[in-house]
XYZ file of C-alpha atoms in Angstrom:
546
model
C 165.843 124.438 32.168
C 169.427 123.307 32.769
C 170.904 121.289 29.917
C 172.422 118.847 32.431
C 169.071 118.076 34.040
C 168.445 114.442 34.963
C 165.038 113.447 36.228
C 161.554 112.193 35.540
C 159.373 113.731 32.886
C 156.567 114.141 35.419
C 158.858 116.165 37.684
C 159.354 118.582 34.792
C 155.656 118.489 34.041
C 154.872 119.575 37.617
C 157.321 122.469 37.381
C 156.712 123.698 33.849
C 153.045 123.086 32.998
C 150.961 123.697 36.136
C 148.806 126.751 35.294
C 147.759 127.492 38.880
C 151.004 129.126 39.978
C 152.699 132.250 38.657
C 156.111 130.730 39.342
C 157.081 127.109 39.842
C 160.435 125.333 40.160
C 162.264 122.070 40.727
C 166.004 121.582 40.754
C 167.261 122.567 37.314
C 163.993 123.911 35.929
C 162.016 127.110 36.487
C 158.856 128.426 34.797
C 156.769 131.548 35.174
C 153.316 132.575 34.029
C 152.641 136.107 32.724
C 151.917 137.292 36.270
C 155.534 136.696 37.307
C 157.264 137.663 34.064
C 158.284 141.100 35.342
C 159.825 139.527 38.436
C 161.721 137.102 36.217
C 163.082 139.926 34.062
C 164.337 141.806 37.120
C 165.947 138.675 38.563
C 167.656 137.824 35.271
C 169.388 141.217 35.316
C 170.938 140.755 38.783
C 174.746 140.360 38.747
C 174.638 137.473 41.207
C 172.303 135.559 38.905
C 174.275 136.365 35.772
C 177.693 135.486 37.135
C 176.931 132.782 39.654
C 179.600 130.906 41.532
C 179.108 127.482 40.031
C 177.378 126.163 43.134
C 173.850 126.235 41.729
C 172.298 125.833 38.267
C 171.189 129.014 36.522
C 167.494 128.029 36.765
C 167.851 127.591 40.525
C 169.555 130.970 40.909
C 166.748 132.598 38.960
C 164.083 130.957 41.105
C 165.838 131.964 44.324
C 166.172 135.585 43.166
C 162.514 135.779 42.142
C 161.457 134.341 45.505
C 163.777 136.667 47.444
C 162.168 139.636 45.670
C 158.758 138.705 47.052
C 157.167 136.525 44.368
C 155.977 133.158 45.657
C 157.614 130.202 43.911
C 155.755 126.903 44.081
C 158.037 123.924 44.666
C 156.007 120.738 44.143
C 156.572 117.771 46.428
C 158.356 115.219 44.283
C 158.437 112.303 46.702
C 160.095 109.430 44.830
C 160.460 111.437 41.624
C 163.912 112.690 40.696
C 164.955 116.187 39.612
C 168.678 116.860 39.726
C 171.576 118.610 37.999
C 174.587 116.333 38.668
C 177.971 117.998 38.978
C 180.081 114.892 38.439
C 179.924 111.706 36.423
C 179.311 109.666 39.576
C 176.431 111.892 40.597
C 174.969 111.646 37.109
C 175.166 107.865 37.130
C 173.439 107.788 40.537
C 170.675 110.119 39.312
C 170.127 108.045 36.176
C 169.869 104.914 38.312
C 167.385 106.626 40.627
C 165.261 107.614 37.632
C 165.283 104.051 36.316
C 164.264 102.695 39.735
C 160.978 104.614 39.852
C 158.061 104.122 37.479
C 157.209 107.673 36.440
C 153.781 106.715 35.093
C 152.823 104.764 38.222
C 153.620 107.803 40.354
C 151.634 110.019 38.038
C 148.616 107.707 38.283
C 148.874 107.435 42.063
C 149.115 111.175 42.592
C 146.093 111.738 40.367
C 144.000 110.406 43.272
C 143.238 112.593 46.261
C 145.222 111.612 49.338
C 142.189 111.972 51.621
C 138.902 110.547 50.433
C 135.997 108.421 51.588
C 136.123 104.647 52.014
C 133.840 103.889 49.067
C 135.686 106.249 46.743
C 139.126 105.017 47.827
C 138.461 101.295 47.532
C 135.629 100.982 45.012
C 136.116 103.867 42.548
C 139.680 105.199 42.462
C 141.401 101.842 41.753
C 139.993 101.968 38.202
C 138.808 105.556 37.674
C 142.439 106.718 37.511
C 142.873 104.541 34.418
C 139.765 106.093 32.902
C 141.387 109.468 33.569
C 144.528 108.378 31.746
C 142.438 107.054 28.853
C 140.717 110.434 28.620
C 144.030 112.304 28.755
C 145.504 110.253 25.921
C 142.498 111.075 23.741
C 142.640 114.787 24.405
C 139.554 114.995 26.600
C 139.467 117.787 29.175
C 138.275 117.654 32.798
C 135.471 120.071 31.891
C 134.178 117.664 29.260
C 134.209 114.790 31.754
C 132.469 116.989 34.366
C 129.781 117.863 31.843
C 129.380 114.186 30.943
C 128.927 113.414 34.633
C 126.210 116.056 34.911
C 124.397 114.818 31.806
C 124.548 111.236 33.105
C 123.073 112.301 36.456
C 120.310 114.269 34.742
C 119.434 111.219 32.630
C 119.402 109.195 35.858
C 117.008 111.716 37.385
C 114.803 111.433 34.300
C 114.741 107.642 34.631
C 113.784 107.937 38.306
C 110.999 110.333 37.336
C 109.299 107.579 35.308
C 108.130 105.932 38.516
C 108.698 102.513 36.969
C 110.897 99.791 38.467
C 113.060 99.624 35.340
C 113.507 103.376 35.607
C 114.649 103.127 39.211
C 117.128 100.356 38.396
C 118.591 102.259 35.448
C 118.658 105.440 37.540
C 120.695 103.713 40.247
C 123.219 102.373 37.750
C 123.562 105.729 35.976
C 123.963 107.576 39.277
C 126.905 105.343 40.165
C 128.417 105.857 36.710
C 127.955 109.601 37.120
C 129.931 109.389 40.362
C 132.711 107.467 38.622
C 132.935 110.296 36.094
C 132.804 112.807 38.937
C 135.924 111.210 40.421
C 137.535 110.911 36.994
C 137.346 114.633 36.179
C 139.433 115.625 39.202
C 141.871 112.800 38.602
C 142.197 113.863 34.980
C 142.905 117.436 36.076
C 145.655 116.244 38.413
C 147.013 113.653 35.963
C 147.357 116.100 33.080
C 147.587 119.336 35.121
C 144.602 120.757 33.271
C 143.375 123.240 35.854
C 141.120 126.069 34.740
C 138.819 128.765 36.053
C 135.860 127.251 34.264
C 136.740 123.888 35.748
C 136.670 125.379 39.225
C 133.155 126.685 38.689
C 131.896 123.425 37.202
C 133.498 121.326 39.910
C 132.121 123.567 42.656
C 128.511 123.509 41.516
C 127.742 120.423 39.461
C 127.898 117.953 42.371
C 125.035 119.725 44.099
C 123.117 120.163 40.847
C 123.393 116.422 40.171
C 122.341 115.326 43.632
C 119.447 117.743 44.012
C 118.199 117.029 40.494
C 118.115 113.347 41.420
C 116.058 114.209 44.511
C 113.578 115.979 42.238
C 113.507 112.986 39.894
C 112.710 110.658 42.794
C 109.921 112.977 43.971
C 108.419 113.104 40.476
C 108.595 109.340 40.172
C 106.910 108.862 43.531
C 104.159 111.310 42.559
C 103.376 109.188 39.500
C 102.608 106.363 41.916
C 100.474 108.533 44.183
C 103.103 109.113 46.881
C 103.917 112.760 47.624
C 107.483 112.929 48.938
C 108.333 116.490 47.906
C 108.574 117.531 51.557
C 111.102 114.746 52.178
C 113.071 115.732 49.075
C 113.165 119.358 50.169
C 114.069 118.323 53.712
C 116.983 116.264 52.402
C 118.254 119.184 50.336
C 117.959 121.531 53.328
C 119.813 119.115 55.586
C 122.651 118.606 53.113
C 123.045 122.312 52.396
C 123.051 123.281 56.082
C 125.557 120.538 56.813
C 127.876 121.869 54.120
C 127.538 125.422 55.443
C 128.547 124.129 58.899
C 131.685 122.638 57.315
C 132.533 125.767 55.348
C 131.841 128.217 58.176
C 133.883 126.264 60.734
C 136.836 125.937 58.387
C 136.767 129.604 57.395
C 136.574 130.683 61.025
C 139.526 128.583 62.143
C 141.986 128.013 59.327
C 144.012 131.157 60.100
C 143.159 131.515 63.804
C 145.978 131.803 66.350
C 146.270 129.680 69.527
C 144.040 127.258 67.655
C 144.428 124.106 69.767
C 142.151 122.142 72.081
C 142.024 118.772 73.889
C 139.211 117.713 71.544
C 141.365 118.408 68.492
C 144.260 116.495 70.074
C 141.975 113.495 70.657
C 140.795 113.664 67.058
C 144.377 113.689 65.800
C 145.173 110.712 68.028
C 142.233 108.747 66.616
C 143.431 109.550 63.107
C 146.678 107.776 63.925
C 144.787 104.472 64.323
C 144.066 103.057 60.864
C 140.588 101.585 61.318
C 139.224 104.625 63.162
C 140.096 106.851 60.220
C 137.826 104.914 57.877
C 135.031 104.538 60.420
C 135.005 108.266 61.126
C 134.963 109.055 57.417
C 132.165 106.610 56.685
C 129.758 107.544 59.494
C 129.443 111.111 58.268
C 128.118 109.718 54.965
C 130.416 111.565 52.519
C 129.483 111.898 48.873
C 130.748 108.463 47.799
C 128.930 106.521 50.500
C 125.886 108.742 50.130
C 125.558 108.308 46.383
C 126.163 104.566 46.656
C 123.396 104.295 49.244
C 121.027 106.396 47.131
C 121.782 104.353 44.004
C 121.275 100.956 45.648
C 118.112 101.966 47.519
C 116.683 103.595 44.394
C 117.134 100.367 42.455
C 115.616 98.017 45.051
C 113.193 100.102 47.166
C 110.971 103.182 46.830
C 111.707 106.929 46.804
C 110.162 107.310 50.260
C 112.570 104.752 51.724
C 115.467 106.434 49.918
C 114.638 109.766 51.542
C 114.071 108.251 54.976
C 117.491 106.594 54.844
C 119.078 109.768 53.498
C 117.541 111.965 56.183
C 118.486 109.602 59.018
C 122.041 109.044 57.769
C 122.745 112.689 56.989
C 121.159 113.877 60.248
C 123.442 111.561 62.215
C 126.487 112.708 60.260
C 125.544 116.362 60.716
C 125.021 115.936 64.470
C 128.312 114.068 64.823
C 130.427 116.634 62.976
C 128.660 119.669 64.442
C 128.918 118.372 68.007
C 132.620 117.731 67.576
C 133.208 121.210 66.212
C 131.204 122.831 68.979
C 133.325 120.981 71.558
C 136.492 122.094 69.805
C 135.306 125.692 69.730
C 134.425 125.709 73.429
C 137.684 124.110 74.575
C 140.145 126.024 72.411
C 141.311 129.597 72.959
C 141.433 130.573 69.319
C 141.775 134.211 68.319
C 140.014 134.752 65.016
C 141.277 137.198 62.441
C 139.446 140.037 60.747
C 139.546 138.018 57.537
C 137.749 135.122 59.215
C 135.126 137.454 60.686
C 134.519 138.982 57.252
C 134.174 135.547 55.686
C 131.522 134.600 58.252
C 129.694 137.893 57.655
C 129.718 137.179 53.919
C 128.424 133.653 54.502
C 125.619 135.098 56.632
C 124.204 136.688 53.442
C 122.624 139.667 55.186
C 120.536 142.008 53.044
C 119.467 145.650 53.393
C 116.875 144.994 56.116
C 119.419 143.310 58.375
C 121.925 146.092 57.685
C 119.419 148.740 58.702
C 118.375 146.753 61.763
C 121.988 146.347 62.802
C 122.579 150.087 62.666
C 119.393 150.813 64.640
C 119.825 148.122 67.295
C 123.558 148.594 67.575
C 126.253 146.155 68.539
C 125.504 143.409 71.004
C 127.869 142.032 73.605
C 130.846 140.052 72.250
C 129.846 136.503 71.389
C 126.109 137.298 71.512
C 125.681 137.021 67.738
C 124.920 133.318 67.809
C 122.373 133.832 70.619
C 120.528 136.465 68.588
C 120.569 134.257 65.490
C 119.209 131.247 67.400
C 116.488 133.205 69.221
C 115.265 134.860 66.020
C 115.356 131.582 64.081
C 113.565 129.537 66.736
C 110.856 132.196 67.126
C 110.364 132.295 63.351
C 110.173 128.532 62.881
C 107.902 127.977 65.890
C 105.483 130.672 64.683
C 105.441 129.331 61.123
C 104.745 125.836 62.488
C 102.188 126.776 65.162
C 99.968 129.174 63.221
C 97.849 128.476 60.185
C 98.947 129.326 56.682
C 98.773 133.071 56.018
C 98.676 134.127 59.667
C 99.927 137.651 60.270
C 101.862 136.411 63.274
C 104.294 134.830 60.832
C 104.994 138.236 59.297
C 105.654 139.639 62.754
C 107.993 136.736 63.518
C 109.784 137.267 60.193
C 110.258 140.964 61.019
C 111.564 140.024 64.481
C 113.923 137.528 62.818
C 115.203 140.244 60.458
C 115.933 142.601 63.375
C 117.826 139.954 65.340
C 119.618 138.852 62.170
C 120.933 142.389 61.788
C 121.929 142.558 65.440
C 123.717 139.203 65.160
C 126.168 140.448 62.521
C 126.483 144.056 63.716
C 129.630 143.110 65.624
C 132.469 141.154 63.925
C 131.814 137.426 64.293
C 134.831 136.484 66.397
C 133.099 134.630 69.244
C 133.823 130.979 69.953
C 130.542 129.815 68.396
C 129.899 132.655 65.956
C 130.761 130.330 63.062
C 127.324 128.783 63.676
C 125.558 132.012 62.643
C 125.555 131.302 58.850
C 124.218 127.718 59.147
C 121.548 128.854 61.609
C 120.381 131.466 59.089
C 120.397 128.854 56.296
C 118.291 126.471 58.384
C 115.846 129.239 59.319
C 115.332 130.483 55.769
C 115.071 127.119 54.035
C 112.901 125.495 56.700
C 110.513 128.463 56.779
C 109.944 128.047 53.051
C 109.367 124.316 53.586
C 106.849 124.856 56.415
C 104.859 127.526 54.579
C 104.737 125.471 51.386
C 103.592 122.390 53.300
C 100.940 124.363 55.182
C 99.616 125.843 51.934
C 98.540 122.279 51.096
C 97.943 123.021 47.424
C 99.355 121.234 44.358
C 102.667 122.661 43.236
C 103.566 124.478 46.462
C 106.275 122.060 47.604
C 107.855 121.645 44.135
C 107.934 125.448 43.844
C 109.527 125.666 47.290
C 112.082 123.051 46.185
C 112.983 125.243 43.217
C 113.282 128.369 45.371
C 115.535 126.713 47.938
C 117.651 125.215 45.132
C 118.155 128.664 43.564
C 119.082 130.255 46.902
C 121.329 127.317 47.831
C 123.232 127.774 44.566
C 123.883 131.382 45.585
C 125.207 130.240 48.948
C 127.474 127.587 47.424
C 128.727 130.163 44.941
C 129.574 132.451 47.858
C 131.492 129.681 49.604
C 133.668 128.834 46.638
C 134.449 132.451 45.863
C 135.652 132.910 49.439
C 137.660 129.695 49.261
C 139.236 130.939 46.044
C 140.453 134.078 47.793
C 138.420 136.618 45.824
C 135.813 137.393 48.480
C 132.033 137.152 48.425
C 129.776 138.047 45.491
C 129.277 141.798 44.925
C 127.063 143.495 47.481
C 124.617 144.646 44.824
C 123.794 140.995 44.139
C 122.989 140.277 47.793
C 120.871 143.438 47.954
C 119.047 142.598 44.714
C 117.934 139.175 45.937
C 117.070 140.582 49.353
C 119.444 138.801 51.695
C 118.238 135.850 53.734
C 116.043 137.968 56.015
C 114.461 139.810 53.084
C 113.513 136.570 51.353
C 112.040 135.185 54.589
C 109.954 138.317 55.123
C 108.804 138.360 51.497
C 107.752 134.697 51.661
C 105.762 135.349 54.843
C 104.059 138.358 53.248
C 103.202 136.371 50.108
C 101.648 133.647 52.266
C 99.518 136.208 54.106
C 98.455 138.112 51.014
C 97.614 134.959 49.077
C 95.999 133.101 51.981
C 92.545 133.440 50.448
C 93.909 132.526 47.024
C 96.356 129.876 48.143
C 96.525 128.346 44.676
C 98.465 131.455 43.636
C 101.121 130.811 46.301
C 103.014 128.234 44.188
C 103.033 130.707 41.296
C 104.509 133.385 43.545
C 107.194 131.019 44.869
C 108.036 129.944 41.308
C 108.355 133.554 40.171
C 110.649 134.316 43.115
C 112.721 131.207 42.368
C 113.106 132.167 38.698
C 114.118 135.726 39.614
C 116.746 134.600 42.131
C 118.083 131.923 39.779
C 118.439 134.310 36.835
C 120.170 137.064 38.789
C 122.513 134.692 40.597
C 123.380 132.540 37.580
C 124.144 135.469 35.285
C 126.524 137.028 37.805
C 128.033 133.656 38.749
C 128.734 132.672 35.154
C 130.227 136.101 34.448
C 132.539 135.719 37.424
C 133.673 132.137 36.931
C 134.481 132.479 33.239
C 136.403 135.719 33.767
C 140.175 135.578 33.577
C 140.562 136.689 37.185
C 138.491 133.917 38.723
C 140.435 131.453 40.888
C 140.945 127.756 40.283
C 139.740 125.713 43.264
C 140.910 122.104 43.148
C 141.866 119.425 45.636
C 145.442 118.196 45.466
C 146.485 114.611 45.082
C 148.888 112.961 47.498
C 152.631 113.697 47.281
C 154.508 111.375 44.969
């Protein structure tokens, strides 16, 4: 750091204390993590850095040399913040005046909030949650502790909903909203105090889904106490939300590094985003997490679990159709060329197991762009058979085998077609909905709750896969996917269990529970090992520029 530095403390904080980057700099200050220390040592020995010509501070020369040698140097957007090394008295006076003109703490609070968020979060949570974040920072609390508090609060809310009493529903609604406030606070605390961590990435990536789906289970248990079985609705809501998220992830992975990635539909969307009111309307109608949790909380407090799930299913179905239709139109009208990295990400998201791999080698590659057709045909045939035939019918096993063959054929060729990003969500919908249909057709106590647990365990694996890919470390190890069978293996196994246990259908819930426990244990052990390891990435959303 240059001894003549003039600027805001938060500008220095951004450059010197952010743990996410190996090298980071602002004018007059430069910091490196251990990963860039060797590059720093080499740069410090360069004659041009040692001698200099007086035109740039030593810290700036070091940063430029490190960057020129191939090490990325993060330069945070300072906005209204000041970071300068004045050369003259007049320049110093001007810099000091510029520092005095800007409230450093106000900027820090504002940038703790994400620049792009939902209407409810932006106007009803963030105006005060940022101050809760500052309160936590001043008392030494970490984002991980706040995240854990949010999870515990949501689990207590789920427990209150499970009582089936009106007081329980009211308390559950209030606690769910408070849990969401804490959920916003943990990210704001991380940005406010620059406390990013690998463990925080894992917690942030998984706890939101754990909280929401646990609350679904609590509502279903509460309804059951009053003689209303809504487990199928709860499982349907979880399936819809998970498939919707996979649509988002798959589309983004397929297109974020594509070339010639423009279309009239995208241009229209950008134009609408330039009109203030349309931005908020478009964000609200897809029912993002803030609006969704607010709706769930209010309806839980004043209505019944069945009404909550009806509203959730209708709202989320509309949002899913709206976003998916828009992305399909974009994909059909743009001439994007997808990279090998994107194709590999989609193949990883497909979650194909050993049966699909073998089928792909036997069937061979299909025509370019035919992957989505194979996935849709196999999925529709599977779901129609599971729905049309009675529980335990052998035709379902045949359909599951047919699905596995087409699933292998669908991913045998790199997924670079215009609509191939739909392959992973189609597989998710086929697997989860098959479990739902078979559990419902079993029509025995415990089947649907067991199916809920199985889908939750598998969904965790799929979310874990998404966030590993987003973090840049690739999908989970292939042995894990093989061990839990891949999506087609689990579908076939579930169909076989239904057929074998058709005459003893009361054993079907036990079998589903055992499968759920096995998948959960294998996936959680490997996931925890990965996310707490030193090499795991930190995945966080940035706040707006100062």
